[in-house]
Amino acid sequence: MVERPGLWRRGWEWALDWIYPGVCAGCGETVAGGRGLCAGCEAAMPSIEAPFCGMCSEPFEGRIDGAFACPNCRGQRFSFEFARSGVRRSPEAMAWIHQFKYNRRIDLGRDLARLAARAFVDRRLERVREEGWPLVPVPLHWRRKGWRRFNQAKEIALPLGKELGLPVKDVLRRVRATRTQTRLSRKERQQNLRGAFRIRGAIDGWPGAVLVDDVLTTGSTVDECARMLVSAGVQNVVVVTVMRG
Ligand SMILES: [Zn+2]
Ligand SMILES: [Zn+2]
C-alpha cells in the first residue's frame, strides 16, 4: 500500500509549508513537503552494510566471510531472531534522535522512519513484507512518560508502516516501572524487566512481528518485549531500529 496524497492533503501541506516552512535538523536549511531533514543530510547518513553482527547488526571493519556474532552477542540467547538497524552510529544521527525525543521535533518521525526503512534492504526481512507482519512499537520508558507526551517508537512505526505497507499494532504496554538499566549487568537487566510489559489486544494468527524502536543499545528491553510476544504465541519476532547505538 503506497501513500497517495490526495489533492486536499497536498494543498494542506503546501499551505503549511507556506505558513511554517520546515527547517532541516541537520544543516538548518529550509525544507518543504513536511520534511525535517533535507535530502542532502539524509543521503549523507551511512547505512549499515556488511560485514555486521548477524544478531544485532553492529558493523565491523575489515573483511569477514560468512555469519558471525559480535562480542556482545556471542553466546547470548535472545527471544528475537535478529535486530537490524538502518544507519550506523554517528554524531548526526544521535543529534537528530535527541532533537526528536527531547526538543519536540516530533516532525522528525517520518525522516527517522525513512532511515529505519533502509534496514529492509536486508534479505532476511523480505518475508516480513511478503507475509505482512505487523510493526509493534516498543512501549515508552516509564521515566519519560511524565513529561514527554509521545512514544518515539510509535511515531517512527506509524510512518514506517505506511512506507512499507505494513500494519502497526500498538499491543505492548509497560505496566511496571523499572530501575534505570545503565549500571546493571545483563542478568540484572533481565530480572529488572521481568513483568514490566503486558500484551493488550489480539495477536491471534500473526505470522510474525517486528519490534520497532529508535536505537538499539544492549537489546535487553526489546528482548523482554520479544519474549512476551513469543510466549503469547507469535512464532517469529525481529527488531528494526533507526540506529545501532
Ligand atoms: Zn540538511
Ligand atoms: Zn551483536
PDB file of N, CA, C and O in Angstrom, residues 25-98:
ATOM      1  N   ALA A  25      16.923  19.524  10.462  1.00  0.00           N
ATOM      2  CA  ALA A  25      17.535  19.323  11.774  1.00  0.00           C
ATOM      3  C   ALA A  25      19.049  19.140  11.651  1.00  0.00           C
ATOM      4  O   ALA A  25      19.768  19.219  12.644  1.00  0.00           O
ATOM      5  N   GLY A  26      19.522  18.899  10.423  1.00  0.00           N
ATOM      6  CA  GLY A  26      20.955  18.715  10.229  1.00  0.00           C
ATOM      7  C   GLY A  26      21.681  20.017   9.944  1.00  0.00           C
ATOM      8  O   GLY A  26      22.609  20.386  10.660  1.00  0.00           O
ATOM      9  N   CYS A  27      21.252  20.738   8.896  1.00  0.00           N
ATOM     10  CA  CYS A  27      22.013  21.898   8.433  1.00  0.00           C
ATOM     11  C   CYS A  27      21.280  23.216   8.619  1.00  0.00           C
ATOM     12  O   CYS A  27      21.865  24.285   8.383  1.00  0.00           O
ATOM     13  N   GLY A  28      20.011  23.178   9.010  1.00  0.00           N
ATOM     14  CA  GLY A  28      19.284  24.421   9.253  1.00  0.00           C
ATOM     15  C   GLY A  28      18.675  25.037   8.007  1.00  0.00           C
ATOM     16  O   GLY A  28      18.025  26.072   8.090  1.00  0.00           O
ATOM     17  N   GLU A  29      18.869  24.400   6.845  1.00  0.00           N
ATOM     18  CA  GLU A  29      18.253  24.915   5.611  1.00  0.00           C
ATOM     19  C   GLU A  29      16.740  24.706   5.655  1.00  0.00           C
ATOM     20  O   GLU A  29      16.254  23.783   6.307  1.00  0.00           O
ATOM     21  N   THR A  30      16.030  25.565   4.925  1.00  0.00           N
ATOM     22  CA  THR A  30      14.584  25.413   4.822  1.00  0.00           C
ATOM     23  C   THR A  30      14.253  24.171   3.992  1.00  0.00           C
ATOM     24  O   THR A  30      14.890  23.934   2.959  1.00  0.00           O
ATOM     25  N   VAL A  31      13.310  23.378   4.472  1.00  0.00           N
ATOM     26  CA  VAL A  31      12.885  22.185   3.715  1.00  0.00           C
ATOM     27  C   VAL A  31      11.373  22.204   3.552  1.00  0.00           C
ATOM     28  O   VAL A  31      10.658  22.668   4.431  1.00  0.00           O
ATOM     29  N   ALA A  32      10.917  21.682   2.434  1.00  0.00           N
ATOM     30  CA  ALA A  32       9.483  21.670   2.127  1.00  0.00           C
ATOM     31  C   ALA A  32       8.937  20.255   2.236  1.00  0.00           C
ATOM     32  O   ALA A  32       9.670  19.299   2.468  1.00  0.00           O
ATOM     33  N   GLY A  33       7.639  20.137   2.051  1.00  0.00           N
ATOM     34  CA  GLY A  33       6.999  18.814   1.992  1.00  0.00           C
ATOM     35  C   GLY A  33       6.921  18.120   3.337  1.00  0.00           C
ATOM     36  O   GLY A  33       6.893  16.896   3.407  1.00  0.00           O
ATOM     37  N   GLY A  34       6.900  18.905   4.408  1.00  0.00           N
ATOM     38  CA  GLY A  34       6.763  18.312   5.737  1.00  0.00           C
ATOM     39  C   GLY A  34       7.981  17.532   6.179  1.00  0.00           C
ATOM     40  O   GLY A  34       7.896  16.710   7.087  1.00  0.00           O
ATOM     41  N   ARG A  35       9.115  17.784   5.568  1.00  0.00           N
ATOM     42  CA  ARG A  35      10.320  17.053   5.953  1.00  0.00           C
ATOM     43  C   ARG A  35      11.035  17.751   7.098  1.00  0.00           C
ATOM     44  O   ARG A  35      10.965  18.963   7.246  1.00  0.00           O
ATOM     45  N   GLY A  36      11.750  16.952   7.883  1.00  0.00           N
ATOM     46  CA  GLY A  36      12.538  17.502   8.977  1.00  0.00           C
ATOM     47  C   GLY A  36      14.020  17.443   8.686  1.00  0.00           C
ATOM     48  O   GLY A  36      14.831  17.980   9.436  1.00  0.00           O
ATOM     49  N   LEU A  37      14.379  16.725   7.612  1.00  0.00           N
ATOM     50  CA  LEU A  37      15.777  16.624   7.177  1.00  0.00           C
ATOM     51  C   LEU A  37      15.812  16.925   5.685  1.00  0.00           C
ATOM     52  O   LEU A  37      14.940  16.478   4.946  1.00  0.00           O
ATOM     53  N   CYS A  38      16.837  17.648   5.246  1.00  0.00           N
ATOM     54  CA  CYS A  38      16.940  17.895   3.814  1.00  0.00           C
ATOM     55  C   CYS A  38      17.498  16.642   3.128  1.00  0.00           C
ATOM     56  O   CYS A  38      18.067  15.759   3.788  1.00  0.00           O
ATOM     57  N   ALA A  39      17.316  16.583   1.823  1.00  0.00           N
ATOM     58  CA  ALA A  39      17.734  15.388   1.083  1.00  0.00           C
ATOM     59  C   ALA A  39      19.237  15.154   1.226  1.00  0.00           C
ATOM     60  O   ALA A  39      19.694  14.010   1.329  1.00  0.00           O
ATOM     61  N   GLY A  40      20.019  16.235   1.267  1.00  0.00           N
ATOM     62  CA  GLY A  40      21.474  16.105   1.370  1.00  0.00           C
ATOM     63  C   GLY A  40      21.902  15.500   2.687  1.00  0.00           C
ATOM     64  O   GLY A  40      22.725  14.578   2.725  1.00  0.00           O
ATOM     65  N   CYS A  41      21.338  16.001   3.782  1.00  0.00           N
ATOM     66  CA  CYS A  41      21.701  15.478   5.107  1.00  0.00           C
ATOM     67  C   CYS A  41      21.276  14.019   5.239  1.00  0.00           C
ATOM     68  O   CYS A  41      21.988  13.204   5.815  1.00  0.00           O
ATOM     69  N   GLU A  42      20.096  13.715   4.680  1.00  0.00           N
ATOM     70  CA  GLU A  42      19.608  12.342   4.780  1.00  0.00           C
ATOM     71  C   GLU A  42      20.512  11.384   3.990  1.00  0.00           C
ATOM     72  O   GLU A  42      20.895  10.320   4.484  1.00  0.00           O
ATOM     73  N   ALA A  43      20.870  11.807   2.777  1.00  0.00           N
ATOM     74  CA  ALA A  43      21.690  10.932   1.927  1.00  0.00           C
ATOM     75  C   ALA A  43      23.101  10.741   2.497  1.00  0.00           C
ATOM     76  O   ALA A  43      23.748   9.730   2.231  1.00  0.00           O
ATOM     77  N   ALA A  44      23.564  11.714   3.292  1.00  0.00           N
ATOM     78  CA  ALA A  44      24.924  11.633   3.839  1.00  0.00           C
ATOM     79  C   ALA A  44      25.035  10.632   4.996  1.00  0.00           C
ATOM     80  O   ALA A  44      26.148  10.317   5.434  1.00  0.00           O
ATOM     81  N   MET A  45      23.908  10.133   5.473  1.00  0.00           N
ATOM     82  CA  MET A  45      23.935   9.172   6.582  1.00  0.00           C
ATOM     83  C   MET A  45      24.415   7.811   6.113  1.00  0.00           C
ATOM     84  O   MET A  45      23.826   7.224   5.201  1.00  0.00           O
ATOM     85  N   PRO A  46      25.471   7.284   6.696  1.00  0.00           N
ATOM     86  CA  PRO A  46      25.925   5.966   6.249  1.00  0.00           C
ATOM     87  C   PRO A  46      25.003   4.835   6.708  1.00  0.00           C
ATOM     88  O   PRO A  46      24.700   4.726   7.895  1.00  0.00           O
ATOM     89  N   SER A  47      24.566   4.025   5.763  1.00  0.00           N
ATOM     90  CA  SER A  47      23.755   2.851   6.086  1.00  0.00           C
ATOM     91  C   SER A  47      24.634   1.783   6.727  1.00  0.00           C
ATOM     92  O   SER A  47      25.850   1.807   6.599  1.00  0.00           O
ATOM     93  N   ILE A  48      23.991   0.850   7.376  1.00  0.00           N
ATOM     94  CA  ILE A  48      24.724  -0.323   7.874  1.00  0.00           C
ATOM     95  C   ILE A  48      24.910  -1.286   6.712  1.00  0.00           C
ATOM     96  O   ILE A  48      23.942  -1.659   6.047  1.00  0.00           O
ATOM     97  N   GLU A  49      26.148  -1.611   6.453  1.00  0.00           N
ATOM     98  CA  GLU A  49      26.456  -2.529   5.357  1.00  0.00           C
ATOM     99  C   GLU A  49      27.377  -3.626   5.864  1.00  0.00           C
ATOM    100  O   GLU A  49      28.089  -3.428   6.844  1.00  0.00           O
ATOM    101  N   ALA A  50      27.386  -4.728   5.178  1.00  0.00           N
ATOM    102  CA  ALA A  50      28.215  -5.875   5.577  1.00  0.00           C
ATOM    103  C   ALA A  50      29.694  -5.473   5.596  1.00  0.00           C
ATOM    104  O   ALA A  50      30.094  -4.640   4.771  1.00  0.00           O
ATOM    105  N   PRO A  51      30.502  -6.018   6.495  1.00  0.00           N
ATOM    106  CA  PRO A  51      30.107  -7.029   7.485  1.00  0.00           C
ATOM    107  C   PRO A  51      29.533  -6.414   8.759  1.00  0.00           C
ATOM    108  O   PRO A  51      29.980  -5.378   9.199  1.00  0.00           O
ATOM    109  N   PHE A  52      28.513  -7.094   9.298  1.00  0.00           N
ATOM    110  CA  PHE A  52      27.951  -6.679  10.586  1.00  0.00           C
ATOM    111  C   PHE A  52      27.483  -7.903  11.349  1.00  0.00           C
ATOM    112  O   PHE A  52      27.324  -8.987  10.766  1.00  0.00           O
ATOM    113  N   CYS A  53      27.291  -7.713  12.655  1.00  0.00           N
ATOM    114  CA  CYS A  53      26.878  -8.823  13.513  1.00  0.00           C
ATOM    115  C   CYS A  53      25.514  -9.352  13.059  1.00  0.00           C
ATOM    116  O   CYS A  53      24.573  -8.577  12.890  1.00  0.00           O
ATOM    117  N   GLY A  54      25.405 -10.643  12.876  1.00  0.00           N
ATOM    118  CA  GLY A  54      24.161 -11.249  12.416  1.00  0.00           C
ATOM    119  C   GLY A  54      23.037 -11.160  13.432  1.00  0.00           C
ATOM    120  O   GLY A  54      21.870 -11.346  13.097  1.00  0.00           O
ATOM    121  N   MET A  55      23.385 -10.847  14.665  1.00  0.00           N
ATOM    122  CA  MET A  55      22.381 -10.766  15.736  1.00  0.00           C
ATOM    123  C   MET A  55      21.903  -9.332  15.956  1.00  0.00           C
ATOM    124  O   MET A  55      20.716  -9.068  16.041  1.00  0.00           O
ATOM    125  N   CYS A  56      22.849  -8.380  16.063  1.00  0.00           N
ATOM    126  CA  CYS A  56      22.477  -7.014  16.468  1.00  0.00           C
ATOM    127  C   CYS A  56      22.817  -5.967  15.413  1.00  0.00           C
ATOM    128  O   CYS A  56      22.560  -4.791  15.627  1.00  0.00           O
ATOM    129  N   SER A  57      23.417  -6.350  14.309  1.00  0.00           N
ATOM    130  CA  SER A  57      23.815  -5.504  13.181  1.00  0.00           C
ATOM    131  C   SER A  57      24.886  -4.474  13.515  1.00  0.00           C
ATOM    132  O   SER A  57      25.045  -3.486  12.810  1.00  0.00           O
ATOM    133  N   GLU A  58      25.637  -4.706  14.577  1.00  0.00           N
ATOM    134  CA  GLU A  58      26.803  -3.871  14.875  1.00  0.00           C
ATOM    135  C   GLU A  58      27.818  -4.030  13.739  1.00  0.00           C
ATOM    136  O   GLU A  58      28.249  -5.139  13.445  1.00  0.00           O
ATOM    137  N   PRO A  59      28.169  -2.913  13.056  1.00  0.00           N
ATOM    138  CA  PRO A  59      29.097  -3.056  11.922  1.00  0.00           C
ATOM    139  C   PRO A  59      30.516  -3.385  12.372  1.00  0.00           C
ATOM    140  O   PRO A  59      30.922  -3.005  13.461  1.00  0.00           O
ATOM    141  N   PHE A  60      31.208  -4.085  11.509  1.00  0.00           N
ATOM    142  CA  PHE A  60      32.602  -4.425  11.757  1.00  0.00           C
ATOM    143  C   PHE A  60      33.464  -3.910  10.625  1.00  0.00           C
ATOM    144  O   PHE A  60      33.036  -3.889   9.479  1.00  0.00           O
ATOM    145  N   GLU A  61      34.659  -3.514  10.959  1.00  0.00           N
ATOM    146  CA  GLU A  61      35.601  -3.090   9.922  1.00  0.00           C
ATOM    147  C   GLU A  61      36.309  -4.327   9.384  1.00  0.00           C
ATOM    148  O   GLU A  61      36.454  -5.311  10.088  1.00  0.00           O
ATOM    149  N   GLY A  62      36.727  -4.218   8.160  1.00  0.00           N
ATOM    150  CA  GLY A  62      37.522  -5.308   7.585  1.00  0.00           C
ATOM    151  C   GLY A  62      36.668  -6.356   6.921  1.00  0.00           C
ATOM    152  O   GLY A  62      35.462  -6.223   6.782  1.00  0.00           O
ATOM    153  N   ARG A  63      37.312  -7.391   6.494  1.00  0.00           N
ATOM    154  CA  ARG A  63      36.650  -8.440   5.721  1.00  0.00           C
ATOM    155  C   ARG A  63      36.359  -9.640   6.588  1.00  0.00           C
ATOM    156  O   ARG A  63      37.250 -10.181   7.245  1.00  0.00           O
ATOM    157  N   ILE A  64      35.112 -10.053   6.609  1.00  0.00           N
ATOM    158  CA  ILE A  64      34.759 -11.283   7.303  1.00  0.00           C
ATOM    159  C   ILE A  64      33.814 -12.049   6.387  1.00  0.00           C
ATOM    160  O   ILE A  64      32.851 -11.487   5.876  1.00  0.00           O
ATOM    161  N   ASP A  65      34.133 -13.295   6.174  1.00  0.00           N
ATOM    162  CA  ASP A  65      33.269 -14.098   5.308  1.00  0.00           C
ATOM    163  C   ASP A  65      32.354 -14.965   6.166  1.00  0.00           C
ATOM    164  O   ASP A  65      32.781 -15.537   7.152  1.00  0.00           O
ATOM    165  N   GLY A  66      31.101 -15.024   5.783  1.00  0.00           N
ATOM    166  CA  GLY A  66      30.145 -15.888   6.472  1.00  0.00           C
ATOM    167  C   GLY A  66      29.542 -15.201   7.684  1.00  0.00           C
ATOM    168  O   GLY A  66      29.822 -14.043   7.976  1.00  0.00           O
ATOM    169  N   ALA A  67      28.685 -15.943   8.387  1.00  0.00           N
ATOM    170  CA  ALA A  67      27.958 -15.385   9.522  1.00  0.00           C
ATOM    171  C   ALA A  67      28.871 -15.297  10.738  1.00  0.00           C
ATOM    172  O   ALA A  67      29.720 -16.151  10.950  1.00  0.00           O
ATOM    173  N   PHE A  68      28.684 -14.245  11.519  1.00  0.00           N
ATOM    174  CA  PHE A  68      29.424 -14.161  12.772  1.00  0.00           C
ATOM    175  C   PHE A  68      28.654 -13.290  13.757  1.00  0.00           C
ATOM    176  O   PHE A  68      27.766 -12.528  13.382  1.00  0.00           O
ATOM    177  N   ALA A  69      28.989 -13.420  15.038  1.00  0.00           N
ATOM    178  CA  ALA A  69      28.348 -12.611  16.080  1.00  0.00           C
ATOM    179  C   ALA A  69      29.407 -11.750  16.750  1.00  0.00           C
ATOM    180  O   ALA A  69      30.549 -12.182  16.918  1.00  0.00           O
ATOM    181  N   CYS A  70      29.025 -10.529  17.137  1.00  0.00           N
ATOM    182  CA  CYS A  70      29.957  -9.620  17.801  1.00  0.00           C
ATOM    183  C   CYS A  70      30.196 -10.089  19.241  1.00  0.00           C
ATOM    184  O   CYS A  70      29.464 -10.932  19.751  1.00  0.00           O
ATOM    185  N   PRO A  71      31.206  -9.539  19.925  1.00  0.00           N
ATOM    186  CA  PRO A  71      31.488  -9.984  21.305  1.00  0.00           C
ATOM    187  C   PRO A  71      30.292  -9.802  22.245  1.00  0.00           C
ATOM    188  O   PRO A  71      30.103 -10.587  23.177  1.00  0.00           O
ATOM    189  N   ASN A  72      29.471  -8.789  21.962  1.00  0.00           N
ATOM    190  CA  ASN A  72      28.287  -8.533  22.798  1.00  0.00           C
ATOM    191  C   ASN A  72      27.257  -9.657  22.678  1.00  0.00           C
ATOM    192  O   ASN A  72      26.557  -9.987  23.641  1.00  0.00           O
ATOM    193  N   CYS A  73      27.156 -10.233  21.502  1.00  0.00           N
ATOM    194  CA  CYS A  73      26.089 -11.215  21.244  1.00  0.00           C
ATOM    195  C   CYS A  73      26.562 -12.663  21.314  1.00  0.00           C
ATOM    196  O   CYS A  73      25.735 -13.574  21.403  1.00  0.00           O
ATOM    197  N   ARG A  74      27.860 -12.864  21.248  1.00  0.00           N
ATOM    198  CA  ARG A  74      28.380 -14.228  21.215  1.00  0.00           C
ATOM    199  C   ARG A  74      27.934 -14.985  22.463  1.00  0.00           C
ATOM    200  O   ARG A  74      28.082 -14.504  23.579  1.00  0.00           O
ATOM    201  N   GLY A  75      27.355 -16.136  22.269  1.00  0.00           N
ATOM    202  CA  GLY A  75      26.924 -16.964  23.387  1.00  0.00           C
ATOM    203  C   GLY A  75      25.635 -16.500  24.055  1.00  0.00           C
ATOM    204  O   GLY A  75      25.201 -17.087  25.033  1.00  0.00           O
ATOM    205  N   GLN A  76      25.027 -15.417  23.532  1.00  0.00           N
ATOM    206  CA  GLN A  76      23.778 -14.935  24.128  1.00  0.00           C
ATOM    207  C   GLN A  76      22.586 -15.579  23.445  1.00  0.00           C
ATOM    208  O   GLN A  76      22.651 -15.894  22.262  1.00  0.00           O
ATOM    209  N   ARG A  77      21.516 -15.701  24.194  1.00  0.00           N
ATOM    210  CA  ARG A  77      20.260 -16.172  23.615  1.00  0.00           C
ATOM    211  C   ARG A  77      19.236 -15.055  23.737  1.00  0.00           C
ATOM    212  O   ARG A  77      18.981 -14.552  24.817  1.00  0.00           O
ATOM    213  N   PHE A  78      18.701 -14.671  22.618  1.00  0.00           N
ATOM    214  CA  PHE A  78      17.672 -13.629  22.612  1.00  0.00           C
ATOM    215  C   PHE A  78      16.344 -14.246  22.174  1.00  0.00           C
ATOM    216  O   PHE A  78      16.335 -15.250  21.455  1.00  0.00           O
ATOM    217  N   SER A  79      15.257 -13.632  22.575  1.00  0.00           N
ATOM    218  CA  SER A  79      13.942 -14.118  22.160  1.00  0.00           C
ATOM    219  C   SER A  79      13.596 -13.672  20.745  1.00  0.00           C
ATOM    220  O   SER A  79      12.701 -14.234  20.120  1.00  0.00           O
ATOM    221  N   PHE A  80      14.274 -12.636  20.250  1.00  0.00           N
ATOM    222  CA  PHE A  80      14.076 -12.227  18.860  1.00  0.00           C
ATOM    223  C   PHE A  80      15.105 -12.934  17.983  1.00  0.00           C
ATOM    224  O   PHE A  80      16.145 -13.382  18.474  1.00  0.00           O
ATOM    225  N   GLU A  81      14.795 -13.040  16.696  1.00  0.00           N
ATOM    226  CA  GLU A  81      15.700 -13.753  15.789  1.00  0.00           C
ATOM    227  C   GLU A  81      16.946 -12.948  15.504  1.00  0.00           C
ATOM    228  O   GLU A  81      18.056 -13.471  15.494  1.00  0.00           O
ATOM    229  N   PHE A  82      16.749 -11.671  15.207  1.00  0.00           N
ATOM    230  CA  PHE A  82      17.875 -10.757  14.995  1.00  0.00           C
ATOM    231  C   PHE A  82      17.349  -9.336  15.062  1.00  0.00           C
ATOM    232  O   PHE A  82      16.132  -9.107  14.973  1.00  0.00           O
ATOM    233  N   ALA A  83      18.257  -8.389  15.243  1.00  0.00           N
ATOM    234  CA  ALA A  83      17.902  -6.970  15.240  1.00  0.00           C
ATOM    235  C   ALA A  83      18.672  -6.297  14.119  1.00  0.00           C
ATOM    236  O   ALA A  83      19.858  -6.564  13.916  1.00  0.00           O
ATOM    237  N   ARG A  84      17.957  -5.436  13.375  1.00  0.00           N
ATOM    238  CA  ARG A  84      18.594  -4.780  12.234  1.00  0.00           C
ATOM    239  C   ARG A  84      18.316  -3.283  12.312  1.00  0.00           C
ATOM    240  O   ARG A  84      17.160  -2.870  12.399  1.00  0.00           O
ATOM    241  N   SER A  85      19.368  -2.491  12.273  1.00  0.00           N
ATOM    242  CA  SER A  85      19.209  -1.040  12.272  1.00  0.00           C
ATOM    243  C   SER A  85      19.414  -0.516  10.860  1.00  0.00           C
ATOM    244  O   SER A  85      20.065  -1.155  10.034  1.00  0.00           O
ATOM    245  N   GLY A  86      18.886   0.699  10.601  1.00  0.00           N
ATOM    246  CA  GLY A  86      19.015   1.293   9.277  1.00  0.00           C
ATOM    247  C   GLY A  86      20.358   1.964   9.077  1.00  0.00           C
ATOM    248  O   GLY A  86      20.996   1.792   8.044  1.00  0.00           O
ATOM    249  N   VAL A  87      20.780   2.766  10.082  1.00  0.00           N
ATOM    250  CA  VAL A  87      22.017   3.530   9.914  1.00  0.00           C
ATOM    251  C   VAL A  87      23.006   3.255  11.039  1.00  0.00           C
ATOM    252  O   VAL A  87      22.636   2.795  12.118  1.00  0.00           O
ATOM    253  N   ARG A  88      24.261   3.557  10.739  1.00  0.00           N
ATOM    254  CA  ARG A  88      25.336   3.375  11.710  1.00  0.00           C
ATOM    255  C   ARG A  88      25.267   4.460  12.777  1.00  0.00           C
ATOM    256  O   ARG A  88      24.692   5.515  12.562  1.00  0.00           O
ATOM    257  N   ARG A  89      25.916   4.183  13.887  1.00  0.00           N
ATOM    258  CA  ARG A  89      26.044   5.184  14.938  1.00  0.00           C
ATOM    259  C   ARG A  89      26.862   6.361  14.397  1.00  0.00           C
ATOM    260  O   ARG A  89      27.909   6.161  13.794  1.00  0.00           O
ATOM    261  N   SER A  90      26.335   7.578  14.564  1.00  0.00           N
ATOM    262  CA  SER A  90      27.064   8.768  14.134  1.00  0.00           C
ATOM    263  C   SER A  90      26.613   9.932  14.991  1.00  0.00           C
ATOM    264  O   SER A  90      25.486   9.918  15.502  1.00  0.00           O
ATOM    265  N   PRO A  91      27.449  10.949  15.158  1.00  0.00           N
ATOM    266  CA  PRO A  91      27.029  12.114  15.958  1.00  0.00           C
ATOM    267  C   PRO A  91      25.781  12.765  15.383  1.00  0.00           C
ATOM    268  O   PRO A  91      24.913  13.227  16.133  1.00  0.00           O
ATOM    269  N   GLU A  92      25.659  12.768  14.032  1.00  0.00           N
ATOM    270  CA  GLU A  92      24.497  13.405  13.403  1.00  0.00           C
ATOM    271  C   GLU A  92      23.210  12.655  13.747  1.00  0.00           C
ATOM    272  O   GLU A  92      22.234  13.266  14.193  1.00  0.00           O
ATOM    273  N   ALA A  93      23.232  11.336  13.534  1.00  0.00           N
ATOM    274  CA  ALA A  93      22.020  10.553  13.809  1.00  0.00           C
ATOM    275  C   ALA A  93      21.654  10.649  15.286  1.00  0.00           C
ATOM    276  O   ALA A  93      20.468  10.755  15.638  1.00  0.00           O
ATOM    277  N   MET A  94      22.665  10.649  16.158  1.00  0.00           N
ATOM    278  CA  MET A  94      22.384  10.762  17.586  1.00  0.00           C
ATOM    279  C   MET A  94      21.747  12.112  17.898  1.00  0.00           C
ATOM    280  O   MET A  94      20.809  12.204  18.698  1.00  0.00           O
ATOM    281  N   ALA A  95      22.244  13.164  17.252  1.00  0.00           N
ATOM    282  CA  ALA A  95      21.705  14.512  17.488  1.00  0.00           C
ATOM    283  C   ALA A  95      20.257  14.607  16.999  1.00  0.00           C
ATOM    284  O   ALA A  95      19.408  15.208  17.665  1.00  0.00           O
ATOM    285  N   TRP A  96      19.957  14.007  15.846  1.00  0.00           N
ATOM    286  CA  TRP A  96      18.586  14.066  15.318  1.00  0.00           C
ATOM    287  C   TRP A  96      17.630  13.325  16.237  1.00  0.00           C
ATOM    288  O   TRP A  96      16.518  13.782  16.495  1.00  0.00           O
ATOM    289  N   ILE A  97      18.061  12.160  16.698  1.00  0.00           N
ATOM    290  CA  ILE A  97      17.201  11.381  17.582  1.00  0.00           C
ATOM    291  C   ILE A  97      16.987  12.152  18.894  1.00  0.00           C
ATOM    292  O   ILE A  97      15.893  12.166  19.444  1.00  0.00           O
ATOM    293  N   HIS A  98      18.018  12.821  19.336  1.00  0.00           N
ATOM    294  CA  HIS A  98      17.897  13.616  20.557  1.00  0.00           C
ATOM    295  C   HIS A  98      16.897  14.762  20.350  1.00  0.00           C
ATOM    296  O   HIS A  98      16.042  15.018  21.205  1.00  0.00           O
TER     297      HIS A  98
END
